[in-house]
Coordinates of C-alpha atoms in Angstrom, one line a residue:
M82 CA 131.8 138.2 59.4
S83 CA 129.3 139.4 62.3
E84 CA 129.5 139.1 65.7
D85 CA 126.3 138.8 67.4
T86 CA 125.8 138.7 71.6
V87 CA 122.9 136.9 73.2
A88 CA 122.2 138.0 76.7
G89 CA 120.0 136.7 79.4
P90 CA 119.8 136.8 83.0
G91 CA 123.8 135.8 84.2
L92 CA 125.0 135.3 80.6
E93 CA 126.2 136.5 77.8
L94 CA 126.7 134.4 74.2
W95 CA 129.0 135.5 71.7
F96 CA 129.0 133.9 68.6
W97 CA 131.1 134.5 65.5
T98 CA 129.1 133.5 62.2
P99 CA 130.7 133.5 58.5
R100 CA 127.0 133.6 57.7
P101 CA 123.1 134.5 58.3
V102 CA 121.7 132.1 60.2
L103 CA 118.2 131.4 61.9
I104 CA 118.1 132.4 65.5
P105 CA 115.6 131.5 67.7
Q106 CA 114.6 133.1 71.0
F107 CA 114.3 132.5 74.4
Y108 CA 111.4 133.0 76.5
N109 CA 111.3 134.3 80.0
G110 CA 114.0 136.9 80.4
F111 CA 116.1 135.1 78.0
A112 CA 116.2 137.0 74.5
F113 CA 118.5 136.6 71.2
Q114 CA 119.3 140.2 69.3
G115 CA 121.1 139.1 66.1
S116 CA 121.8 140.1 62.5
G117 CA 120.4 136.9 61.1
P118 CA 117.7 137.2 58.0
A119 CA 114.5 135.7 60.3
Q120 CA 113.6 135.0 63.7
V121 CA 112.1 131.9 65.0
P122 CA 109.9 132.4 67.9
L123 CA 109.2 129.6 69.9
K124 CA 106.0 128.8 71.6
E125 CA 106.3 129.9 75.3
M126 CA 106.9 127.2 77.6
G127 CA 108.1 128.9 80.7
V128 CA 110.9 126.4 80.3
L129 CA 114.6 127.3 79.8
G130 CA 115.6 124.0 79.0
L131 CA 113.3 123.5 75.9
A132 CA 114.3 127.0 74.4
L133 CA 118.0 125.6 75.1
L134 CA 117.4 122.0 73.3
T135 CA 115.6 123.6 70.1
C136 CA 118.6 125.8 69.4
M137 CA 121.4 123.9 70.7
P138 CA 121.9 122.2 67.0
L139 CA 121.4 125.3 65.0
F140 CA 124.6 127.2 66.4
P141 CA 127.6 127.8 64.2
A142 CA 130.6 125.7 65.0
R143 CA 132.5 128.6 66.8
L144 CA 130.6 129.3 69.9
C145 CA 131.4 130.2 73.7
W146 CA 129.9 131.0 76.6
K147 CA 130.8 134.5 78.3
H148 CA 129.6 134.3 81.7
V149 CA 128.2 137.4 83.8
S150 CA 127.4 135.3 86.9
S151 CA 126.2 131.6 87.2
V152 CA 123.0 130.7 85.5
Q153 CA 120.2 130.1 88.2
V154 CA 117.3 127.9 87.7
A155 CA 114.8 125.9 90.2
N156 CA 113.0 122.8 90.7
E157 CA 109.6 122.9 89.2
P158 CA 107.3 122.8 91.8
V159 CA 105.3 119.8 92.5
L160 CA 101.1 120.5 92.7
A161 CA 99.5 118.6 95.5
F162 CA 96.0 118.1 93.6
R163 CA 94.1 118.8 96.7
Q164 CA 90.2 118.2 96.4
G165 CA 88.9 121.7 95.3
S166 CA 92.2 123.0 93.6
P167 CA 92.3 124.6 90.2
E168 CA 94.8 121.8 89.2
R169 CA 92.4 118.6 90.1
D170 CA 89.3 120.4 88.6
A171 CA 91.2 120.5 85.5
L172 CA 92.9 117.2 85.7
Q173 CA 89.3 115.6 86.5
K174 CA 87.9 117.7 83.3
A175 CA 90.8 116.3 81.0
L176 CA 90.0 112.4 81.9
K177 CA 86.5 112.9 81.2
E178 CA 87.7 114.1 78.1
L179 CA 90.0 111.3 77.2
K180 CA 88.3 108.7 78.3
G181 CA 87.2 106.0 76.3
Q182 CA 89.7 107.4 73.5
T183 CA 92.3 105.8 71.5
E184 CA 94.7 107.9 69.9
A185 CA 96.9 106.6 66.5
I186 CA 100.5 106.9 66.9
P187 CA 103.3 107.0 63.9
C188 CA 106.6 106.5 63.2
V189 CA 108.0 110.2 62.8
V190 CA 111.4 110.6 60.5
G191 CA 112.2 114.4 60.3
D192 CA 108.7 116.1 59.5
E193 CA 107.5 112.7 57.6
E194 CA 104.8 110.4 59.6
V195 CA 105.4 107.0 58.7
W196 CA 102.1 104.3 59.2
T197 CA 102.8 100.9 58.7
S198 CA 100.5 97.9 58.6
D199 CA 102.3 96.3 61.7
V200 CA 99.9 98.2 64.1
R201 CA 99.6 97.5 68.0
Y202 CA 97.8 98.9 70.7
Q203 CA 98.9 100.2 74.4
A204 CA 96.3 98.8 76.7
S205 CA 95.0 101.1 79.7
P206 CA 97.2 98.5 82.9
F207 CA 93.7 99.1 85.0
N208 CA 91.0 98.2 82.3
H209 CA 93.2 96.3 79.5
G210 CA 89.8 96.3 77.9
H211 CA 90.2 100.3 76.6
K212 CA 93.4 100.6 74.3
V213 CA 94.3 104.3 75.2
A214 CA 96.8 104.2 72.1
K215 CA 97.8 102.4 68.6
F216 CA 100.7 102.8 66.9
C217 CA 102.5 101.6 64.0
Y218 CA 106.0 99.6 64.2
A219 CA 109.3 100.6 62.0
N220 CA 98.8 105.2 80.2
K221 CA 101.2 104.3 82.7
G222 CA 98.5 103.8 85.6
K223 CA 100.1 106.3 87.7
T224 CA 98.7 108.1 90.7
V225 CA 97.9 112.0 90.1
I226 CA 101.0 112.7 92.4
Q227 CA 103.3 109.8 91.1
A228 CA 102.2 111.0 87.1
E229 CA 102.7 114.8 88.7
I230 CA 106.3 114.0 90.0
D231 CA 107.3 112.5 86.8
A232 CA 105.8 113.4 83.5
A233 CA 105.7 117.4 84.8
A234 CA 108.0 118.4 87.4
E235 CA 111.0 115.9 86.6
L236 CA 110.8 116.0 82.7
I237 CA 110.9 119.9 83.3
D238 CA 113.7 119.7 85.7
F239 CA 115.5 117.8 83.4
F240 CA 115.2 120.6 80.4
R241 CA 116.3 123.1 82.7
F242 CA 119.0 121.3 84.5
N243 CA 120.8 119.8 81.7
A244 CA 120.3 123.6 79.5
K245 CA 122.3 125.1 82.9
F246 CA 125.1 122.3 82.9
A247 CA 125.4 122.8 79.1
V248 CA 125.7 126.6 79.4
E249 CA 128.7 126.3 82.5
L250 CA 130.3 123.3 80.7
E251 CA 130.5 125.7 77.7
G252 CA 132.2 128.0 80.4
E253 CA 134.9 125.6 81.4
Q254 CA 137.8 126.4 79.0
P255 CA 141.6 125.9 79.1
L256 CA 144.6 128.2 80.0
S257 CA 145.7 131.0 77.2
V258 CA 149.0 131.4 77.6
P259 CA 150.6 134.5 75.1
P260 CA 150.7 134.5 72.3
S261 CA 148.5 131.7 71.8
T262 CA 144.7 131.1 72.9
N263 CA 143.1 128.2 73.8
S264 CA 139.6 126.9 73.7
V265 CA 137.6 123.7 73.8
L266 CA 134.5 123.5 71.5
Y267 CA 132.1 120.9 72.7
R268 CA 131.0 119.0 69.6
G269 CA 128.1 116.2 69.2
L270 CA 129.8 112.8 68.7
E271 CA 130.0 112.9 65.3
V272 CA 128.3 116.2 63.4
P273 CA 128.6 117.0 59.8
P274 CA 131.0 119.2 58.5
G275 CA 130.0 123.0 59.1
G276 CA 128.0 122.3 62.3
G277 CA 124.5 122.1 61.0
T278 CA 122.3 118.7 61.7
G279 CA 121.0 117.9 58.4
G280 CA 117.8 119.5 59.2
E281 CA 118.0 123.6 58.7
P282 CA 116.4 125.4 55.9
R283 CA 119.2 126.0 53.4
E284 CA 119.0 129.5 53.0
A285 CA 119.2 130.1 56.7
L286 CA 122.4 128.1 56.5
G287 CA 123.6 130.3 54.0
L288 CA 124.7 127.3 51.4
A289 CA 123.8 126.5 48.3
S290 CA 124.9 122.9 48.6
P291 CA 122.4 119.7 49.0
P292 CA 122.0 119.3 52.9
L293 CA 124.3 117.6 54.9
L294 CA 123.6 114.3 56.6
P295 CA 124.3 113.7 59.6
Q296 CA 127.4 112.0 60.5
G297 CA 126.1 109.6 63.4
F298 CA 123.1 109.1 65.6
V299 CA 122.2 108.3 69.3
A300 CA 119.9 105.5 70.1
A301 CA 117.8 106.5 72.9
I302 CA 116.1 103.3 74.1
S303 CA 113.3 104.4 76.9
P304 CA 111.4 102.4 79.5
F305 CA 107.5 102.4 80.5
N306 CA 107.6 103.6 83.9
F307 CA 108.9 107.3 84.0
T308 CA 107.7 109.7 81.2
A309 CA 110.6 112.3 82.6
I310 CA 113.4 109.4 82.0
G311 CA 112.0 109.2 78.3
G312 CA 111.9 112.9 77.7
N313 CA 115.9 112.7 79.0
L314 CA 117.3 110.1 77.3
A315 CA 116.6 111.7 73.6
G316 CA 116.7 115.6 75.1
T317 CA 120.1 115.5 76.6
P318 CA 122.1 114.0 73.3
A319 CA 120.0 116.0 70.9
L320 CA 120.7 118.8 73.4
M321 CA 124.5 118.6 73.1
G322 CA 124.1 118.4 69.3
N323 CA 123.6 114.9 68.2
V324 CA 120.6 113.6 66.1
V325 CA 118.7 111.0 68.2
L326 CA 116.9 107.6 67.2
W327 CA 113.9 107.3 69.9
K328 CA 112.8 103.9 70.6
P329 CA 110.0 104.5 73.4
S330 CA 108.6 101.9 75.4
D331 CA 105.4 100.0 73.7
T332 CA 103.8 100.5 77.1
A333 CA 104.4 103.9 77.3
M334 CA 103.9 104.9 73.5
L335 CA 101.3 107.7 74.5
A336 CA 102.6 109.6 77.3
S337 CA 106.4 109.7 74.9
Y338 CA 104.5 110.9 71.7
A339 CA 103.1 113.8 73.8
V340 CA 106.7 114.5 74.6
Y341 CA 108.1 114.1 71.6
R342 CA 104.8 116.6 70.2
I343 CA 105.5 119.3 73.0
L344 CA 109.3 119.4 71.9
R345 CA 108.3 120.2 68.3
E346 CA 105.6 122.3 69.2
A347 CA 108.3 124.3 71.1
G348 CA 110.5 124.9 67.8
L349 CA 112.7 121.4 68.0
P350 CA 113.2 121.3 63.8
P351 CA 113.0 117.8 61.9
N352 CA 115.7 115.6 62.1
I353 CA 117.1 116.2 65.4
I354 CA 114.7 113.7 67.1
Q355 CA 113.0 110.8 65.4
F356 CA 110.4 109.2 67.0
V357 CA 110.7 105.1 66.4
P358 CA 108.3 103.0 67.9
A359 CA 109.8 99.2 66.8
D360 CA 110.0 96.3 67.7
G361 CA 112.9 95.7 70.3
P362 CA 115.5 93.2 68.8
T363 CA 114.4 94.6 65.5
F364 CA 116.0 98.1 66.4
G365 CA 118.5 97.1 68.1
D366 CA 119.8 94.9 65.3
T367 CA 119.3 97.9 63.1
V368 CA 121.4 100.5 65.2
T369 CA 124.3 98.3 66.0
S370 CA 125.2 96.9 62.6
S371 CA 125.0 101.1 61.1
E372 CA 128.4 102.7 61.0
H373 CA 127.3 105.8 62.2
L374 CA 126.0 104.3 65.5
C375 CA 127.6 106.9 68.0
G376 CA 126.3 106.0 71.2
I377 CA 123.3 104.4 73.4
N378 CA 121.4 105.5 75.6
F379 CA 119.2 103.1 77.7
T380 CA 117.0 102.8 80.6
G381 CA 115.7 98.7 81.0
S382 CA 116.4 95.1 81.8
V383 CA 120.3 94.0 82.5
P384 CA 120.0 90.9 79.8
T385 CA 119.1 93.5 77.0
F386 CA 121.6 96.1 77.9
K387 CA 124.3 93.3 78.2
H388 CA 122.8 92.1 74.7
L389 CA 123.6 95.6 73.0
W390 CA 126.9 95.9 74.2
K391 CA 127.8 92.4 73.2
Q392 CA 126.2 93.7 69.5
V393 CA 128.2 96.6 69.7
A394 CA 131.6 95.0 70.4
Q395 CA 130.9 92.3 67.7
N396 CA 130.2 95.3 64.7
L397 CA 133.2 97.2 66.3
D398 CA 135.2 97.3 63.4
R399 CA 132.3 98.8 61.3
F400 CA 131.9 102.3 63.3
R401 CA 133.3 105.5 62.3
T402 CA 134.0 106.1 66.4
F403 CA 133.5 104.3 69.1
P404 CA 129.9 104.2 70.6
R405 CA 129.5 105.3 73.9
L406 CA 127.0 103.2 76.1
A407 CA 125.4 104.3 79.0
G408 CA 122.5 102.4 80.5
E409 CA 120.5 102.1 83.6
C410 CA 119.5 98.7 84.6
G411 CA 117.5 98.7 87.9
G412 CA 118.0 97.2 91.1
K413 CA 117.5 95.4 94.2
N414 CA 117.6 98.2 96.7
F415 CA 117.7 97.8 100.3
H416 CA 116.4 99.4 103.8
F417 CA 118.7 98.8 106.5
V418 CA 117.3 99.1 110.0
H419 CA 119.6 99.6 113.0
R420 CA 118.4 99.2 116.2
S421 CA 118.6 102.8 117.3
A422 CA 116.6 103.9 113.6
D423 CA 112.9 105.8 114.6
V424 CA 110.6 103.7 113.9
D425 CA 108.0 106.0 112.2
S426 CA 110.7 106.8 109.5
V427 CA 111.2 103.5 108.9
V428 CA 107.9 102.3 108.4
S429 CA 106.6 105.4 106.3
G430 CA 109.3 105.3 104.1
T431 CA 109.5 101.7 103.6
L432 CA 105.8 101.7 102.5
R433 CA 106.4 104.8 100.0
S434 CA 109.7 103.4 98.7
A435 CA 108.2 99.8 98.3
F436 CA 104.9 100.1 97.0
E437 CA 104.4 103.5 95.8
Y438 CA 103.7 102.9 91.8
G439 CA 103.4 99.1 92.7
G440 CA 107.1 98.7 93.0
Q441 CA 107.7 99.6 89.5
K442 CA 110.5 102.4 90.0
C443 CA 114.3 101.4 89.8
S444 CA 115.0 102.7 93.3
A445 CA 111.9 101.2 94.4
C446 CA 113.0 99.2 98.4
S447 CA 112.8 95.6 97.7
R448 CA 114.2 94.2 100.7
L449 CA 114.2 95.1 103.9
Y450 CA 116.6 94.0 107.0
A451 CA 115.8 94.9 110.7
P452 CA 116.7 94.1 114.0
R453 CA 115.2 92.0 116.0
S454 CA 114.7 94.4 119.1
L455 CA 113.0 96.4 116.8
W456 CA 110.6 94.0 114.3
P457 CA 107.5 93.3 116.4
Q458 CA 106.8 97.0 116.3
I459 CA 108.2 97.3 113.0
K460 CA 105.9 94.3 111.6
G461 CA 102.7 95.5 113.9
R462 CA 103.2 99.1 112.4
L463 CA 104.1 98.2 108.6
L464 CA 100.7 95.6 108.7
E465 CA 98.6 98.3 110.4
E466 CA 99.0 101.0 107.8
L467 CA 99.2 98.3 104.8
S468 CA 95.5 97.8 105.8
G469 CA 94.5 101.5 104.8
I470 CA 96.5 101.5 101.3
K471 CA 94.6 101.5 98.1
V472 CA 95.1 99.5 95.4
G473 CA 92.7 100.7 92.3
N474 CA 91.9 103.1 88.9
P475 CA 93.9 106.4 89.7
A476 CA 91.9 108.0 86.9
E477 CA 88.6 107.8 88.8
D478 CA 89.3 107.2 92.4
F479 CA 92.0 109.9 94.2
G480 CA 92.4 107.8 97.4
T481 CA 94.3 105.4 95.4
F482 CA 98.1 104.9 96.3
F483 CA 98.9 102.6 93.5
S484 CA 97.4 101.1 90.7
A485 CA 97.9 98.0 88.7
V486 CA 100.9 96.9 87.2
I487 CA 101.9 98.0 83.6
D488 CA 101.1 94.6 81.7
A489 CA 100.2 91.1 81.3
K490 CA 103.9 90.1 81.1
S491 CA 105.0 91.9 84.0
F492 CA 101.8 90.4 86.1
S493 CA 102.9 87.2 85.0
R494 CA 106.4 87.6 86.5
I495 CA 104.9 89.0 89.9
R496 CA 102.7 85.9 90.2
K497 CA 105.1 83.3 89.8
W498 CA 107.3 85.3 92.5
L499 CA 104.0 85.1 94.6
G500 CA 104.2 81.6 93.9
H501 CA 107.5 81.1 95.4
A502 CA 107.0 82.9 98.4
R503 CA 103.8 80.3 99.4
S504 CA 106.0 77.2 98.4
S505 CA 109.4 78.1 99.6
P506 CA 109.7 76.6 103.6
S507 CA 112.0 79.7 103.9
L508 CA 109.1 81.8 103.3
T509 CA 106.2 83.4 105.5
I510 CA 104.0 85.9 103.4
L511 CA 102.5 88.2 106.3
A512 CA 100.3 90.5 104.4
G513 CA 98.9 90.5 100.5
G514 CA 99.8 87.7 98.0
Q515 CA 96.8 88.1 96.0
C516 CA 96.4 89.2 92.5
D517 CA 93.6 89.3 89.7
D518 CA 94.1 90.5 86.1
S519 CA 90.3 90.3 85.3
V520 CA 89.9 93.6 84.4
G521 CA 93.3 95.0 85.0
Y522 CA 96.4 93.8 86.3
F523 CA 96.3 94.6 90.2
V524 CA 98.6 92.7 92.8
E525 CA 97.9 93.6 96.1
P526 CA 100.9 94.4 98.3
C527 CA 102.5 91.8 99.9
I528 CA 105.2 91.6 102.5
V529 CA 107.2 88.5 103.1
E530 CA 109.5 87.5 105.6
T531 CA 112.4 85.2 104.9
K532 CA 114.7 82.9 107.2
D533 CA 117.4 82.9 104.5
P534 CA 119.3 86.1 103.7
Q535 CA 120.1 84.5 100.3
D536 CA 116.6 83.3 99.1
P537 CA 116.4 84.5 96.0
I538 CA 113.5 87.1 96.7
M539 CA 116.5 88.8 98.4
K540 CA 118.4 88.4 95.5
E541 CA 116.8 89.4 92.3
E542 CA 114.5 92.2 90.8
I543 CA 110.5 91.8 91.1
F544 CA 109.8 95.1 90.1
G545 CA 106.4 94.8 91.7
P546 CA 105.0 95.6 95.0
V547 CA 106.5 92.4 96.7
L548 CA 108.8 93.3 100.1
A549 CA 110.9 90.6 101.3
V550 CA 112.1 91.2 105.0
Y551 CA 115.1 89.6 106.9
V552 CA 115.5 90.2 110.7
Y553 CA 118.6 89.7 112.1
P554 CA 120.3 89.8 115.7
D555 CA 121.1 93.2 117.1
E556 CA 124.3 92.0 117.6
E557 CA 125.2 91.0 114.5
Y558 CA 124.6 94.3 112.5
K559 CA 128.0 94.7 111.1
E560 CA 128.2 91.0 109.9
T561 CA 124.1 92.0 108.2
L562 CA 125.4 95.1 106.5
R563 CA 128.1 92.9 104.9
L564 CA 125.4 90.7 103.8
V565 CA 123.4 93.5 102.4
D566 CA 126.1 94.5 100.0
S567 CA 127.3 91.1 98.8
T568 CA 123.9 89.5 98.4
S569 CA 122.7 91.3 94.8
S570 CA 124.6 92.1 92.1
Y571 CA 123.0 95.1 91.7
G572 CA 123.9 98.6 93.2
L573 CA 121.3 101.2 92.7
T574 CA 120.1 102.4 95.8
G575 CA 119.8 102.2 99.6
A576 CA 119.1 103.5 102.7
V577 CA 120.6 103.2 106.3
F578 CA 117.9 103.9 109.3
A579 CA 119.5 105.3 112.3
Q580 CA 119.8 107.9 115.3
D581 CA 123.6 106.3 116.2
K582 CA 126.4 108.3 114.6
D583 CA 129.1 106.0 114.7
V584 CA 126.5 103.4 113.3
L585 CA 125.8 105.9 110.2
Q586 CA 129.6 106.5 109.9
E587 CA 130.4 102.7 109.7
A588 CA 127.5 101.4 107.4
T589 CA 128.8 104.5 104.9
E590 CA 131.7 102.9 104.7
L591 CA 130.7 99.2 104.5
L592 CA 128.2 100.1 102.2
R593 CA 130.2 102.4 100.0
N594 CA 130.0 100.4 96.6
A595 CA 126.5 98.8 97.6
A596 CA 123.9 101.9 96.5
G597 CA 125.2 104.9 93.8
N598 CA 122.2 106.7 95.4
F599 CA 122.9 106.5 99.4
Y600 CA 120.0 107.7 101.6
I601 CA 120.2 108.2 105.2
N602 CA 117.2 108.2 107.6
D603 CA 115.2 108.3 104.1
K604 CA 113.6 106.0 101.8
S605 CA 115.6 104.5 98.8
T606 CA 113.3 106.5 96.1
G607 CA 112.4 110.1 94.9
S608 CA 115.4 111.4 93.6
V609 CA 115.1 114.8 92.4
V610 CA 117.1 116.4 89.5
G611 CA 119.4 118.5 90.3
Q612 CA 119.9 117.6 93.5
Q613 CA 120.1 114.1 93.9
P614 CA 122.1 112.8 90.5
F615 CA 120.8 109.4 89.6
G616 CA 122.3 106.2 88.9
G617 CA 124.1 102.9 90.3
A618 CA 127.3 101.0 89.1
R619 CA 127.6 96.9 89.5
A620 CA 124.6 95.3 87.6
S621 CA 122.4 98.7 87.8
G622 CA 124.4 100.0 85.0
T623 CA 127.1 102.9 84.0
N624 CA 126.3 104.9 86.6
D625 CA 126.4 108.3 84.3
K626 CA 124.3 110.3 87.1
P627 CA 121.6 111.6 85.0
G628 CA 119.8 114.8 86.8
G629 CA 123.8 116.2 87.4
P630 CA 126.4 117.9 85.7
H631 CA 128.7 115.2 84.4
Y632 CA 126.0 113.7 82.2
V633 CA 125.9 116.1 79.6
L634 CA 129.9 115.4 79.3
R635 CA 128.7 112.1 78.2
W636 CA 127.2 113.0 74.8
T637 CA 129.6 115.6 73.7
S638 CA 133.0 115.3 71.8
P639 CA 135.2 118.2 73.1
Q640 CA 137.8 119.3 70.7
V641 CA 140.5 121.6 71.7
I642 CA 141.3 124.4 69.8
K643 CA 145.1 126.3 69.9
E644 CA 145.5 129.8 68.1
T645 CA 148.7 130.8 68.1
H646 CA 148.4 134.7 67.1
G647 CA 152.3 135.8 66.1
P648 CA 154.4 134.0 63.9
L649 CA 157.4 130.7 64.3
G650 CA 160.3 132.4 63.3
D651 CA 162.7 129.7 63.6
W652 CA 162.5 125.5 63.7
R653 CA 165.6 125.7 66.2
Y654 CA 165.6 125.7 70.0
P655 CA 167.0 128.3 71.9
Y656 CA 169.7 125.6 73.6
M657 CA 170.9 124.4 70.0
Q658 CA 172.4 127.9 69.5

């Protein structure tokens, strides 16, 4: 039995190996020093999380972290892409090279690319005549800054911070009282004996027997609107030692496939994450009927998540373990404004929250509660600033604030809501309300005022650039806070704007269950990994808070090990003698 040490800034990893193992290397100051027969270098990514994601499933069964000090990581800086900057020049060059190209995307299981006859296309939302990808079954239209925040900075942050959280979780060990020692092994949800994943070279594990097949898997079902979410839904269960079947969204296929290829290029072994583009209902039926299902990591609609939950319940007797279900399902997010609020903050925060990425964020503000005394001022400023918002092609015009909505289905749904706003006697369109799908799926930013706070437009998720406003009497702010809490079935994000500290305290208490991410004098969007772990309850999901330290625990099945070092000489207790 060999004892090897892995040293890095702030931690040491001690592990005991009954056989030689492949030991991947950390970069950025982390280096594995081991006696294994081979070392597998990773491409230098500059991301601790990518390295950890690569090597965690290869660690042998007996593993513990010895902390020298806490692991220090930082959020990835967001590049500004100012005119003339190196990052902007490089991006424009890349966009020119990609223009008119269509990338073919297979299913990938292990190392095998699977091409089928059922081929579909992902169209560009701002020019649906351009097919950006064709994919086999078994561009999101973001502006440069939204893409930078999501597909670069936040994705990197998820990998970095989840690696940190996993390391720190390993440091949480129980008390030991002589003559025994106690430890916790943070296993995958259902792993094969021996600690492997089934994808390692047999000589690397020192085994002559046939490869062990994985005993279970996690199904990761990702949405179109955030590349980082897709990488996190698949990456975190894999980081914690699980095999993952990743079903990406049809309308985010190209970005998701890029993330998968980056992970493989960084050293992720085959058979850890399987990239499986698939028809949604077919994929759901298949995974929920498999005895090996260990978990579902989901972001999407409430009806879909409820359907998956019901399927799991119906098939409960066939599973080897109780599947873990984690879901984030959107919201009907609010901005509540008190008469003591700063109007500039209200206007700027609301415009960003409601209309960035065309309102296609699960955290986007879609209902605003304004006091009667401030409404004329807020309304005037909103309409003035709204006229300066440019909707267009973000690949060609960097002055674009948001682009087209994602696809024809979304466009049709939003158009129905605009029709409701025109026909309802309680609603008045203050600005916008036009849409055009002749070239791309473009919808103008729209502000609607309602006299009825219970109108469906204040209750149901639209997922588009539509903001509904209810003006309340100043003296009824407490009643209106209760209205905010009770109007919608969701509980994802919300914000309160006020300078009065007593009002802020009252609002925080009355809206305790209305939002999983609650903002004071700030917009309801823009959570940052490691700073504001994200998620909500009620119809918004299971509130497992990805981006925070508790999320990694969702995808591990801890095993407590007690080892007694002295003999038990007598079965009798002292009181019996």
